[in-house]
Amino acid sequence: FCKEKKIPCLGISDTSNLCGALEFAENISKVGTQPIIGTQIYFRFEDTTGLLPLIALNENGYKRIIELSSRSYLENDALSDPHLDVKDLLIDTEGVSLLSGTIQGLFGKLFEKGRLDEISKLYRSLSSKFNDNFYLEIQRHGDQNEIAFEKFNLEQSLKIQIPIIATNEVYYLTPDMHEAHDALTCIGSKTYVNEKNRIKYSNQHYFKSNEEMSKLFSDLPEALENNFNLPFKCNFRPQFSKPVLPNISSEKGGNADEMLKKDSLDGLKEKFQKVFKIEENNLKTDDKFLKYKDRLDHELKIIIEMKYPSYFLIVS
């Protein structure tokens, strides 16, 4: 899709994890599209929990959002869904950009509860910590309460001097996929399509073109401008790394390479004694044993060159 449409940059924000980030970055980079890596994590404020999107601007930011994602699982009991306290956002914000989220997110839920003063206080705290890397999202999918939430956010933007950004939540590529996604939402929430009281999204959550976004937000050029400029702040993408394997050593000393060689040779000798009934004293002159030992030495050479001896020893 990126190749066909010549997409200059594209962001991903998996929910509660970054499982898709590496594969996403690798694949779209190959066609010249800049990957923007993010995640959306559940944050709790008093009795309300909802999603907030975080974007990595650099390597430090990437490590920070990985840490937050991991902590959302590790610091909760097994019965709770992964989440963090909203105060965790105020610790070490370098390299991270924060967005205010959708009407379904944390601030959207607080808005629907009428807790406007508390949202305003949180906005001020986050703005002072993130500076110009905190954005109020303006979305126009036609979802319930979205217009009222937009009006509130625009007022807050002027009042507190927080930049706004035009975003479109993408769940599928083309408008004709809406029905299938709606059915998928029902499966995910264990409800049925014909149920009235269920999660339902409008048919506007598809990948909109530049022209469509420009037309949709023609009255808010600054929101589109921030959308356009955000990728210039991002200068990081995850890349494949060599495996970091633990090193194993015996109590008597010696390194993993020598241990693996010794254990492997002992194992080969043991097999020859059991299978071919050849005593250890006679192995050095046995053609069959010498042939197997050559093969073993070849395998060991490859394993040692790849720095895998510790892995084999741990498994054994």
PDB file of C-alpha atoms in Angstrom:
ATOM      1  CA  PHE A   1       0.000   0.000   0.000  1.00  0.00           C
ATOM      2  CA  CYS A   2       2.815   2.411   0.934  1.00  0.00           C
ATOM      3  CA  LYS A   3       4.644   1.576  -2.283  1.00  0.00           C
ATOM      4  CA  GLU A   4       1.575   2.063  -4.497  1.00  0.00           C
ATOM      5  CA  LYS A   5       0.474   5.309  -2.830  1.00  0.00           C
ATOM      6  CA  LYS A   6       4.044   6.637  -2.314  1.00  0.00           C
ATOM      7  CA  ILE A   7       3.330   7.244   1.389  1.00  0.00           C
ATOM      8  CA  PRO A   8       6.201   9.359   2.843  1.00  0.00           C
ATOM      9  CA  CYS A   9       5.692   8.256   6.461  1.00  0.00           C
ATOM     10  CA  LEU A  10       3.410   6.010   8.469  1.00  0.00           C
ATOM     11  CA  GLY A  11       2.891   5.457  12.199  1.00  0.00           C
ATOM     12  CA  ILE A  12       1.914   2.397  14.200  1.00  0.00           C
ATOM     13  CA  SER A  13       0.513   2.280  17.738  1.00  0.00           C
ATOM     14  CA  ASP A  14      -0.230  -1.236  18.940  1.00  0.00           C
ATOM     15  CA  THR A  15      -2.349  -1.427  22.097  1.00  0.00           C
ATOM     16  CA  SER A  16      -0.446  -2.221  25.314  1.00  0.00           C
ATOM     17  CA  ASN A  17       2.591  -3.506  23.406  1.00  0.00           C
ATOM     18  CA  LEU A  18       5.064  -2.883  20.569  1.00  0.00           C
ATOM     19  CA  CYS A  19       4.866  -6.380  19.059  1.00  0.00           C
ATOM     20  CA  GLY A  20       4.342  -5.127  15.512  1.00  0.00           C
ATOM     21  CA  ALA A  21       6.953  -2.350  15.588  1.00  0.00           C
ATOM     22  CA  LEU A  22      10.023  -4.183  14.250  1.00  0.00           C
ATOM     23  CA  GLU A  23       8.269  -6.033  11.418  1.00  0.00           C
ATOM     24  CA  PHE A  24       6.349  -2.865  10.503  1.00  0.00           C
ATOM     25  CA  ALA A  25       9.524  -0.734  10.436  1.00  0.00           C
ATOM     26  CA  GLU A  26      11.498  -3.311   8.421  1.00  0.00           C
ATOM     27  CA  ASN A  27       8.831  -3.763   5.762  1.00  0.00           C
ATOM     28  CA  ILE A  28       7.766  -0.188   5.090  1.00  0.00           C
ATOM     29  CA  SER A  29      11.374   1.071   5.184  1.00  0.00           C
ATOM     30  CA  LYS A  30      12.138  -1.163   2.194  1.00  0.00           C
ATOM     31  CA  VAL A  31       9.735   0.871   0.020  1.00  0.00           C
ATOM     32  CA  GLY A  32      11.043   4.254   1.225  1.00  0.00           C
ATOM     33  CA  THR A  33       8.344   5.011   3.821  1.00  0.00           C
ATOM     34  CA  GLN A  34       9.489   6.451   7.158  1.00  0.00           C
ATOM     35  CA  PRO A  35       8.169   4.384  10.094  1.00  0.00           C
ATOM     36  CA  ILE A  36       6.955   6.245  13.178  1.00  0.00           C
ATOM     37  CA  ILE A  37       6.874   3.966  16.197  1.00  0.00           C
ATOM     38  CA  GLY A  38       4.358   4.339  18.972  1.00  0.00           C
ATOM     39  CA  THR A  39       2.101   2.443  21.330  1.00  0.00           C
ATOM     40  CA  GLN A  40      -1.112   3.188  23.174  1.00  0.00           C
ATOM     41  CA  ILE A  41      -1.175   2.235  26.834  1.00  0.00           C
ATOM     42  CA  TYR A  42      -4.010   2.159  29.364  1.00  0.00           C
ATOM     43  CA  PHE A  43      -3.560   4.816  32.049  1.00  0.00           C
ATOM     44  CA  ARG A  44      -5.670   5.182  35.164  1.00  0.00           C
ATOM     45  CA  PHE A  45      -6.803   8.441  36.735  1.00  0.00           C
ATOM     46  CA  GLU A  46      -8.672   7.784  39.982  1.00  0.00           C
ATOM     47  CA  ASP A  47     -11.631   5.561  38.926  1.00  0.00           C
ATOM     48  CA  THR A  48     -11.207   5.929  35.145  1.00  0.00           C
ATOM     49  CA  THR A  49      -8.922   3.938  32.841  1.00  0.00           C
ATOM     50  CA  GLY A  50      -8.348   4.656  29.154  1.00  0.00           C
ATOM     51  CA  LEU A  51      -5.810   4.640  26.349  1.00  0.00           C
ATOM     52  CA  LEU A  52      -3.248   7.330  25.570  1.00  0.00           C
ATOM     53  CA  PRO A  53      -0.913   7.180  22.537  1.00  0.00           C
ATOM     54  CA  LEU A  54       2.855   7.623  22.969  1.00  0.00           C
ATOM     55  CA  ILE A  55       5.295   8.157  20.074  1.00  0.00           C
ATOM     56  CA  ALA A  56       9.041   7.557  20.132  1.00  0.00           C
ATOM     57  CA  LEU A  57      10.992  10.543  18.785  1.00  0.00           C
ATOM     58  CA  ASN A  58      14.429   8.950  19.262  1.00  0.00           C
ATOM     59  CA  GLU A  59      16.104   5.851  20.692  1.00  0.00           C
ATOM     60  CA  ASN A  60      15.709   7.062  24.275  1.00  0.00           C
ATOM     61  CA  GLY A  61      11.995   7.590  23.650  1.00  0.00           C
ATOM     62  CA  TYR A  62      11.700   4.106  22.172  1.00  0.00           C
ATOM     63  CA  LYS A  63      13.309   2.573  25.267  1.00  0.00           C
ATOM     64  CA  ARG A  64      11.010   4.665  27.463  1.00  0.00           C
ATOM     65  CA  ILE A  65       7.771   3.522  25.793  1.00  0.00           C
ATOM     66  CA  ILE A  66       8.991  -0.113  25.875  1.00  0.00           C
ATOM     67  CA  GLU A  67       9.603   0.314  29.614  1.00  0.00           C
ATOM     68  CA  LEU A  68       6.133   1.795  30.173  1.00  0.00           C
ATOM     69  CA  SER A  69       4.514  -0.968  28.121  1.00  0.00           C
ATOM     70  CA  SER A  70       6.331  -3.668  30.137  1.00  0.00           C
ATOM     71  CA  ARG A  71       5.527  -2.032  33.456  1.00  0.00           C
ATOM     72  CA  SER A  72       1.830  -1.873  32.553  1.00  0.00           C
ATOM     73  CA  TYR A  73       1.885  -5.692  32.712  1.00  0.00           C
ATOM     74  CA  LEU A  74       4.475  -6.348  35.414  1.00  0.00           C
ATOM     75  CA  GLU A  75       3.217  -3.925  38.060  1.00  0.00           C
ATOM     76  CA  ASN A  76      -0.349  -5.230  38.121  1.00  0.00           C
ATOM     77  CA  ASP A  77      -1.923  -8.323  39.620  1.00  0.00           C
ATOM     78  CA  ALA A  78      -2.858 -11.181  37.302  1.00  0.00           C
ATOM     79  CA  LEU A  79      -6.562 -10.230  37.366  1.00  0.00           C
ATOM     80  CA  SER A  80      -6.183  -6.610  36.159  1.00  0.00           C
ATOM     81  CA  ASP A  81      -5.802  -5.512  32.560  1.00  0.00           C
ATOM     82  CA  PRO A  82      -2.365  -3.956  31.877  1.00  0.00           C
ATOM     83  CA  HIS A  83      -2.362  -0.301  32.931  1.00  0.00           C
ATOM     84  CA  LEU A  84      -0.314   2.421  34.636  1.00  0.00           C
ATOM     85  CA  ASP A  85      -1.133   5.448  36.754  1.00  0.00           C
ATOM     86  CA  VAL A  86      -1.304   8.702  34.800  1.00  0.00           C
ATOM     87  CA  LYS A  87       1.443  10.051  37.129  1.00  0.00           C
ATOM     88  CA  ASP A  88       3.874   7.648  35.419  1.00  0.00           C
ATOM     89  CA  LEU A  89       3.668   9.904  32.360  1.00  0.00           C
ATOM     90  CA  LEU A  90       5.348  12.722  34.262  1.00  0.00           C
ATOM     91  CA  ILE A  91       8.595  10.762  34.825  1.00  0.00           C
ATOM     92  CA  ASP A  92      11.340  10.948  32.166  1.00  0.00           C
ATOM     93  CA  THR A  93       9.564  12.345  29.102  1.00  0.00           C
ATOM     94  CA  GLU A  94      12.703  12.926  26.991  1.00  0.00           C
ATOM     95  CA  GLY A  95      12.307  11.540  23.476  1.00  0.00           C
ATOM     96  CA  VAL A  96       8.580  10.846  23.854  1.00  0.00           C
ATOM     97  CA  SER A  97       5.607  12.604  22.305  1.00  0.00           C
ATOM     98  CA  LEU A  98       2.191  12.254  23.945  1.00  0.00           C
ATOM     99  CA  LEU A  99      -1.200  12.604  22.244  1.00  0.00           C
ATOM    100  CA  SER A 100      -4.441  13.244  24.119  1.00  0.00           C
ATOM    101  CA  GLY A 101      -6.231  10.289  22.502  1.00  0.00           C
ATOM    102  CA  THR A 102      -9.715   9.682  21.139  1.00  0.00           C
ATOM    103  CA  ILE A 103     -13.206  10.084  22.554  1.00  0.00           C
ATOM    104  CA  GLN A 104     -12.820   6.399  23.558  1.00  0.00           C
ATOM    105  CA  GLY A 105      -9.512   7.129  25.367  1.00  0.00           C
ATOM    106  CA  LEU A 106      -8.779   8.275  28.930  1.00  0.00           C
ATOM    107  CA  PHE A 107      -9.574  11.960  28.424  1.00  0.00           C
ATOM    108  CA  GLY A 108     -12.584  11.121  26.259  1.00  0.00           C
ATOM    109  CA  LYS A 109     -14.005   8.964  29.059  1.00  0.00           C
ATOM    110  CA  LEU A 110     -13.367  11.695  31.635  1.00  0.00           C
ATOM    111  CA  PHE A 111     -15.070  14.176  29.299  1.00  0.00           C
ATOM    112  CA  GLU A 112     -18.151  11.971  29.019  1.00  0.00           C
ATOM    113  CA  LYS A 113     -18.278  11.892  32.836  1.00  0.00           C
ATOM    114  CA  GLY A 114     -18.262  15.709  32.871  1.00  0.00           C
ATOM    115  CA  ARG A 115     -14.944  15.979  34.735  1.00  0.00           C
ATOM    116  CA  LEU A 116     -13.754  18.971  32.739  1.00  0.00           C
ATOM    117  CA  ASP A 117     -11.788  20.750  35.485  1.00  0.00           C
ATOM    118  CA  GLU A 118      -9.776  17.605  36.181  1.00  0.00           C
ATOM    119  CA  ILE A 119      -8.981  17.179  32.471  1.00  0.00           C
ATOM    120  CA  SER A 120      -7.838  20.807  32.333  1.00  0.00           C
ATOM    121  CA  LYS A 121      -5.497  20.288  35.333  1.00  0.00           C
ATOM    122  CA  LEU A 122      -4.061  17.128  33.765  1.00  0.00           C
ATOM    123  CA  TYR A 123      -3.562  18.924  30.455  1.00  0.00           C
ATOM    124  CA  ARG A 124      -1.608  21.670  32.247  1.00  0.00           C
ATOM    125  CA  SER A 125       0.602  19.134  34.069  1.00  0.00           C
ATOM    126  CA  LEU A 126       1.344  17.174  30.913  1.00  0.00           C
ATOM    127  CA  SER A 127       1.941  20.306  28.854  1.00  0.00           C
ATOM    128  CA  SER A 128       4.474  21.664  31.362  1.00  0.00           C
ATOM    129  CA  LYS A 129       6.322  18.330  31.339  1.00  0.00           C
ATOM    130  CA  PHE A 130       6.208  17.461  27.607  1.00  0.00           C
ATOM    131  CA  ASN A 131       6.320  21.081  26.358  1.00  0.00           C
ATOM    132  CA  ASP A 132       5.561  21.129  22.611  1.00  0.00           C
ATOM    133  CA  ASN A 133       5.581  17.318  22.440  1.00  0.00           C
ATOM    134  CA  PHE A 134       2.116  17.084  23.950  1.00  0.00           C
ATOM    135  CA  TYR A 135      -0.684  17.442  21.406  1.00  0.00           C
ATOM    136  CA  LEU A 136      -4.449  17.654  21.676  1.00  0.00           C
ATOM    137  CA  GLU A 137      -5.869  15.329  19.048  1.00  0.00           C
ATOM    138  CA  ILE A 138      -8.682  16.573  16.838  1.00  0.00           C
ATOM    139  CA  GLN A 139     -10.531  13.706  15.176  1.00  0.00           C
ATOM    140  CA  ARG A 140     -13.506  13.763  12.834  1.00  0.00           C
ATOM    141  CA  HIS A 141     -14.737  10.215  12.371  1.00  0.00           C
ATOM    142  CA  GLY A 142     -18.333  11.102  13.199  1.00  0.00           C
ATOM    143  CA  ASP A 143     -18.241   8.991  16.377  1.00  0.00           C
ATOM    144  CA  GLN A 144     -20.586   9.785  19.267  1.00  0.00           C
ATOM    145  CA  ASN A 145     -19.682  12.893  21.352  1.00  0.00           C
ATOM    146  CA  GLU A 146     -16.694  13.633  19.091  1.00  0.00           C
ATOM    147  CA  ILE A 147     -17.889  17.153  18.124  1.00  0.00           C
ATOM    148  CA  ALA A 148     -18.420  18.237  21.746  1.00  0.00           C
ATOM    149  CA  PHE A 149     -15.009  16.804  22.718  1.00  0.00           C
ATOM    150  CA  GLU A 150     -13.362  18.678  19.824  1.00  0.00           C
ATOM    151  CA  LYS A 151     -14.933  21.956  20.949  1.00  0.00           C
ATOM    152  CA  PHE A 152     -13.639  21.402  24.487  1.00  0.00           C
ATOM    153  CA  ASN A 153     -10.125  20.546  23.254  1.00  0.00           C
ATOM    154  CA  LEU A 154      -9.971  23.620  21.004  1.00  0.00           C
ATOM    155  CA  GLU A 155     -10.916  25.790  23.980  1.00  0.00           C
ATOM    156  CA  GLN A 156      -8.214  24.136  26.101  1.00  0.00           C
ATOM    157  CA  SER A 157      -5.664  24.583  23.325  1.00  0.00           C
ATOM    158  CA  LEU A 158      -6.239  28.348  23.294  1.00  0.00           C
ATOM    159  CA  LYS A 159      -6.442  28.636  27.062  1.00  0.00           C
ATOM    160  CA  ILE A 160      -3.343  26.573  27.967  1.00  0.00           C
ATOM    161  CA  GLN A 161      -1.412  27.050  24.695  1.00  0.00           C
ATOM    162  CA  ILE A 162      -1.235  23.362  23.743  1.00  0.00           C
ATOM    163  CA  PRO A 163      -0.707  22.508  20.048  1.00  0.00           C
ATOM    164  CA  ILE A 164      -3.478  20.637  18.244  1.00  0.00           C
ATOM    165  CA  ILE A 165      -2.930  17.826  15.753  1.00  0.00           C
ATOM    166  CA  ALA A 166      -5.304  16.395  13.151  1.00  0.00           C
ATOM    167  CA  THR A 167      -5.390  12.609  13.390  1.00  0.00           C
ATOM    168  CA  ASN A 168      -7.414   9.819  11.868  1.00  0.00           C
ATOM    169  CA  GLU A 169      -7.572   6.462  13.628  1.00  0.00           C
ATOM    170  CA  VAL A 170      -6.938   3.826  10.969  1.00  0.00           C
ATOM    171  CA  TYR A 171      -8.423   0.356  11.491  1.00  0.00           C
ATOM    172  CA  TYR A 172      -8.548  -0.664   7.822  1.00  0.00           C
ATOM    173  CA  LEU A 173      -7.267   0.608   4.484  1.00  0.00           C
ATOM    174  CA  THR A 174     -10.404   1.212   2.403  1.00  0.00           C
ATOM    175  CA  PRO A 175     -14.021   2.199   3.229  1.00  0.00           C
ATOM    176  CA  ASP A 176     -15.408  -1.139   1.991  1.00  0.00           C
ATOM    177  CA  MET A 177     -13.647  -2.909   4.893  1.00  0.00           C
ATOM    178  CA  HIS A 178     -15.881  -1.199   7.486  1.00  0.00           C
ATOM    179  CA  GLU A 179     -18.457  -3.989   7.686  1.00  0.00           C
ATOM    180  CA  ALA A 180     -15.819  -6.684   8.190  1.00  0.00           C
ATOM    181  CA  HIS A 181     -14.124  -4.596  10.900  1.00  0.00           C
ATOM    182  CA  ASP A 182     -17.481  -4.056  12.616  1.00  0.00           C
ATOM    183  CA  ALA A 183     -17.991  -7.827  12.744  1.00  0.00           C
ATOM    184  CA  LEU A 184     -14.440  -8.248  14.057  1.00  0.00           C
ATOM    185  CA  THR A 185     -15.162  -5.707  16.829  1.00  0.00           C
ATOM    186  CA  CYS A 186     -18.192  -7.789  17.827  1.00  0.00           C
ATOM    187  CA  ILE A 187     -16.086 -10.955  17.967  1.00  0.00           C
ATOM    188  CA  GLY A 188     -13.485  -9.149  20.100  1.00  0.00           C
ATOM    189  CA  SER A 189     -16.108  -7.884  22.582  1.00  0.00           C
ATOM    190  CA  LYS A 190     -18.238 -11.080  22.427  1.00  0.00           C
ATOM    191  CA  THR A 191     -21.357  -9.301  21.190  1.00  0.00           C
ATOM    192  CA  TYR A 192     -23.495  -9.450  18.040  1.00  0.00           C
ATOM    193  CA  VAL A 193     -23.876  -7.067  15.101  1.00  0.00           C
ATOM    194  CA  ASN A 194     -27.616  -6.549  15.749  1.00  0.00           C
ATOM    195  CA  GLU A 195     -27.119  -5.584  19.424  1.00  0.00           C
ATOM    196  CA  LYS A 196     -27.844  -1.895  20.078  1.00  0.00           C
ATOM    197  CA  ASN A 197     -25.735  -1.354  23.205  1.00  0.00           C
ATOM    198  CA  ARG A 198     -22.288  -2.314  21.928  1.00  0.00           C
ATOM    199  CA  ILE A 199     -19.044  -0.659  20.806  1.00  0.00           C
ATOM    200  CA  LYS A 200     -19.675   0.718  17.339  1.00  0.00           C
ATOM    201  CA  TYR A 201     -17.400   2.872  15.198  1.00  0.00           C
ATOM    202  CA  SER A 202     -18.347   5.022  12.227  1.00  0.00           C
ATOM    203  CA  ASN A 203     -17.301   4.082   8.688  1.00  0.00           C
ATOM    204  CA  GLN A 204     -14.580   6.780   8.686  1.00  0.00           C
ATOM    205  CA  HIS A 205     -11.760   4.761  10.232  1.00  0.00           C
ATOM    206  CA  TYR A 206     -10.061   4.027   6.909  1.00  0.00           C
ATOM    207  CA  PHE A 207      -6.738   5.318   5.557  1.00  0.00           C
ATOM    208  CA  LYS A 208      -7.609   8.807   4.328  1.00  0.00           C
ATOM    209  CA  SER A 209      -5.627  10.491   1.574  1.00  0.00           C
ATOM    210  CA  ASN A 210      -3.902  13.900   1.875  1.00  0.00           C
ATOM    211  CA  GLU A 211      -6.763  15.432  -0.115  1.00  0.00           C
ATOM    212  CA  GLU A 212      -9.419  13.940   2.178  1.00  0.00           C
ATOM    213  CA  MET A 213      -7.612  15.080   5.330  1.00  0.00           C
ATOM    214  CA  SER A 214      -7.036  18.577   3.890  1.00  0.00           C
ATOM    215  CA  LYS A 215     -10.721  18.892   3.048  1.00  0.00           C
ATOM    216  CA  LEU A 216     -11.859  17.481   6.411  1.00  0.00           C
ATOM    217  CA  PHE A 217      -9.677  19.878   8.433  1.00  0.00           C
ATOM    218  CA  SER A 218      -9.699  22.877   6.074  1.00  0.00           C
ATOM    219  CA  ASP A 219     -10.880  25.091   8.959  1.00  0.00           C
ATOM    220  CA  LEU A 220      -7.941  24.028  11.188  1.00  0.00           C
ATOM    221  CA  PRO A 221      -4.787  24.453   9.072  1.00  0.00           C
ATOM    222  CA  GLU A 222      -2.546  24.510  12.176  1.00  0.00           C
ATOM    223  CA  ALA A 223      -3.767  21.009  13.130  1.00  0.00           C
ATOM    224  CA  LEU A 224      -2.795  19.713   9.687  1.00  0.00           C
ATOM    225  CA  GLU A 225       0.513  21.560   9.857  1.00  0.00           C
ATOM    226  CA  ASN A 226       1.417  19.780  13.115  1.00  0.00           C
ATOM    227  CA  ASN A 227       0.386  16.489  11.549  1.00  0.00           C
ATOM    228  CA  PHE A 228       2.744  17.219   8.632  1.00  0.00           C
ATOM    229  CA  ASN A 229       5.626  18.313  10.889  1.00  0.00           C
ATOM    230  CA  LEU A 230       5.511  15.499  13.459  1.00  0.00           C
ATOM    231  CA  PRO A 231       7.569  13.025  11.324  1.00  0.00           C
ATOM    232  CA  PHE A 232      10.417  15.561  11.167  1.00  0.00           C
ATOM    233  CA  LYS A 233      10.727  15.232  14.958  1.00  0.00           C
ATOM    234  CA  CYS A 234      11.067  11.442  14.685  1.00  0.00           C
ATOM    235  CA  ASN A 235      14.501  10.100  13.844  1.00  0.00           C
ATOM    236  CA  PHE A 236      14.445   6.517  15.040  1.00  0.00           C
ATOM    237  CA  ARG A 237      13.369   3.107  13.833  1.00  0.00           C
ATOM    238  CA  PRO A 238      13.942  -0.280  15.477  1.00  0.00           C
ATOM    239  CA  GLN A 239      16.337  -2.634  13.707  1.00  0.00           C
ATOM    240  CA  PHE A 240      17.227  -6.288  14.029  1.00  0.00           C
ATOM    241  CA  SER A 241      19.968  -6.952  16.562  1.00  0.00           C
ATOM    242  CA  LYS A 242      22.222  -9.921  17.160  1.00  0.00           C
ATOM    243  CA  PRO A 243      20.927 -12.247  19.886  1.00  0.00           C
ATOM    244  CA  VAL A 244      22.320 -11.505  23.322  1.00  0.00           C
ATOM    245  CA  LEU A 245      22.955 -14.937  24.816  1.00  0.00           C
ATOM    246  CA  PRO A 246      23.908 -15.652  28.433  1.00  0.00           C
ATOM    247  CA  ASN A 247      27.360 -17.097  29.094  1.00  0.00           C
ATOM    248  CA  ILE A 248      27.616 -20.354  30.988  1.00  0.00           C
ATOM    249  CA  SER A 249      30.682 -21.565  32.866  1.00  0.00           C
ATOM    250  CA  SER A 250      31.421 -24.509  35.119  1.00  0.00           C
ATOM    251  CA  GLU A 251      32.418 -24.314  38.757  1.00  0.00           C
ATOM    252  CA  LYS A 252      35.839 -25.696  37.777  1.00  0.00           C
ATOM    253  CA  GLY A 253      36.405 -22.874  35.291  1.00  0.00           C
ATOM    254  CA  GLY A 254      36.913 -23.232  31.566  1.00  0.00           C
ATOM    255  CA  ASN A 255      34.927 -21.543  28.858  1.00  0.00           C
ATOM    256  CA  ALA A 256      31.733 -22.578  27.085  1.00  0.00           C
ATOM    257  CA  ASP A 257      33.525 -23.504  23.824  1.00  0.00           C
ATOM    258  CA  GLU A 258      35.768 -26.063  25.552  1.00  0.00           C
ATOM    259  CA  MET A 259      32.906 -27.414  27.660  1.00  0.00           C
ATOM    260  CA  LEU A 260      30.768 -28.013  24.586  1.00  0.00           C
ATOM    261  CA  LYS A 261      33.651 -29.730  22.763  1.00  0.00           C
ATOM    262  CA  LYS A 262      34.329 -32.026  25.736  1.00  0.00           C
ATOM    263  CA  ASP A 263      30.642 -32.872  26.366  1.00  0.00           C
ATOM    264  CA  SER A 264      30.050 -33.550  22.666  1.00  0.00           C
ATOM    265  CA  LEU A 265      33.088 -35.809  22.304  1.00  0.00           C
ATOM    266  CA  ASP A 266      32.181 -37.701  25.495  1.00  0.00           C
ATOM    267  CA  GLY A 267      28.681 -38.186  24.110  1.00  0.00           C
ATOM    268  CA  LEU A 268      29.997 -39.483  20.792  1.00  0.00           C
ATOM    269  CA  LYS A 269      32.301 -41.970  22.539  1.00  0.00           C
ATOM    270  CA  GLU A 270      29.414 -43.152  24.743  1.00  0.00           C
ATOM    271  CA  LYS A 271      27.187 -43.744  21.705  1.00  0.00           C
ATOM    272  CA  PHE A 272      29.908 -45.759  19.936  1.00  0.00           C
ATOM    273  CA  GLN A 273      30.356 -47.967  22.999  1.00  0.00           C
ATOM    274  CA  LYS A 274      26.591 -48.563  23.317  1.00  0.00           C
ATOM    275  CA  VAL A 275      25.622 -48.874  19.637  1.00  0.00           C
ATOM    276  CA  PHE A 276      28.703 -50.386  17.983  1.00  0.00           C
ATOM    277  CA  LYS A 277      30.150 -52.079  21.104  1.00  0.00           C
ATOM    278  CA  ILE A 278      33.600 -50.565  20.449  1.00  0.00           C
ATOM    279  CA  GLU A 279      35.731 -49.954  23.520  1.00  0.00           C
ATOM    280  CA  GLU A 280      37.138 -46.447  24.071  1.00  0.00           C
ATOM    281  CA  ASN A 281      40.762 -47.683  23.680  1.00  0.00           C
ATOM    282  CA  ASN A 282      40.009 -48.799  20.107  1.00  0.00           C
ATOM    283  CA  LEU A 283      38.089 -45.698  18.954  1.00  0.00           C
ATOM    284  CA  LYS A 284      41.149 -43.738  17.765  1.00  0.00           C
ATOM    285  CA  THR A 285      41.862 -46.357  15.069  1.00  0.00           C
ATOM    286  CA  ASP A 286      38.223 -46.983  14.077  1.00  0.00           C
ATOM    287  CA  ASP A 287      37.396 -45.560  10.614  1.00  0.00           C
ATOM    288  CA  LYS A 288      33.714 -45.143  11.412  1.00  0.00           C
ATOM    289  CA  PHE A 289      34.462 -43.213  14.622  1.00  0.00           C
ATOM    290  CA  LEU A 290      36.973 -40.945  12.834  1.00  0.00           C
ATOM    291  CA  LYS A 291      34.353 -40.197  10.148  1.00  0.00           C
ATOM    292  CA  TYR A 292      31.757 -39.216  12.806  1.00  0.00           C
ATOM    293  CA  LYS A 293      34.330 -37.181  14.729  1.00  0.00           C
ATOM    294  CA  ASP A 294      35.109 -35.156  11.564  1.00  0.00           C
ATOM    295  CA  ARG A 295      31.403 -34.402  11.205  1.00  0.00           C
ATOM    296  CA  LEU A 296      31.152 -33.471  14.871  1.00  0.00           C
ATOM    297  CA  ASP A 297      34.168 -31.145  14.616  1.00  0.00           C
ATOM    298  CA  HIS A 298      32.574 -29.460  11.597  1.00  0.00           C
ATOM    299  CA  GLU A 299      29.283 -28.885  13.489  1.00  0.00           C
ATOM    300  CA  LEU A 300      31.129 -27.596  16.559  1.00  0.00           C
ATOM    301  CA  LYS A 301      33.156 -25.176  14.437  1.00  0.00           C
ATOM    302  CA  ILE A 302      29.938 -23.610  13.079  1.00  0.00           C
ATOM    303  CA  ILE A 303      28.291 -23.442  16.529  1.00  0.00           C
ATOM    304  CA  ILE A 304      31.384 -21.795  18.066  1.00  0.00           C
ATOM    305  CA  GLU A 305      31.698 -19.280  15.191  1.00  0.00           C
ATOM    306  CA  MET A 306      28.045 -18.289  15.726  1.00  0.00           C
ATOM    307  CA  LYS A 307      28.729 -17.933  19.494  1.00  0.00           C
ATOM    308  CA  TYR A 308      26.027 -20.463  20.385  1.00  0.00           C
ATOM    309  CA  PRO A 309      27.905 -22.852  22.768  1.00  0.00           C
ATOM    310  CA  SER A 310      26.292 -21.347  25.885  1.00  0.00           C
ATOM    311  CA  TYR A 311      22.849 -21.777  24.337  1.00  0.00           C
ATOM    312  CA  PHE A 312      23.494 -25.479  23.615  1.00  0.00           C
ATOM    313  CA  LEU A 313      24.922 -26.047  27.101  1.00  0.00           C
ATOM    314  CA  ILE A 314      21.939 -24.333  28.799  1.00  0.00           C
ATOM    315  CA  VAL A 315      19.486 -26.456  26.779  1.00  0.00           C
ATOM    316  CA  SER A 316      21.430 -29.657  27.570  1.00  0.00           C
TER     317      SER A 316
END
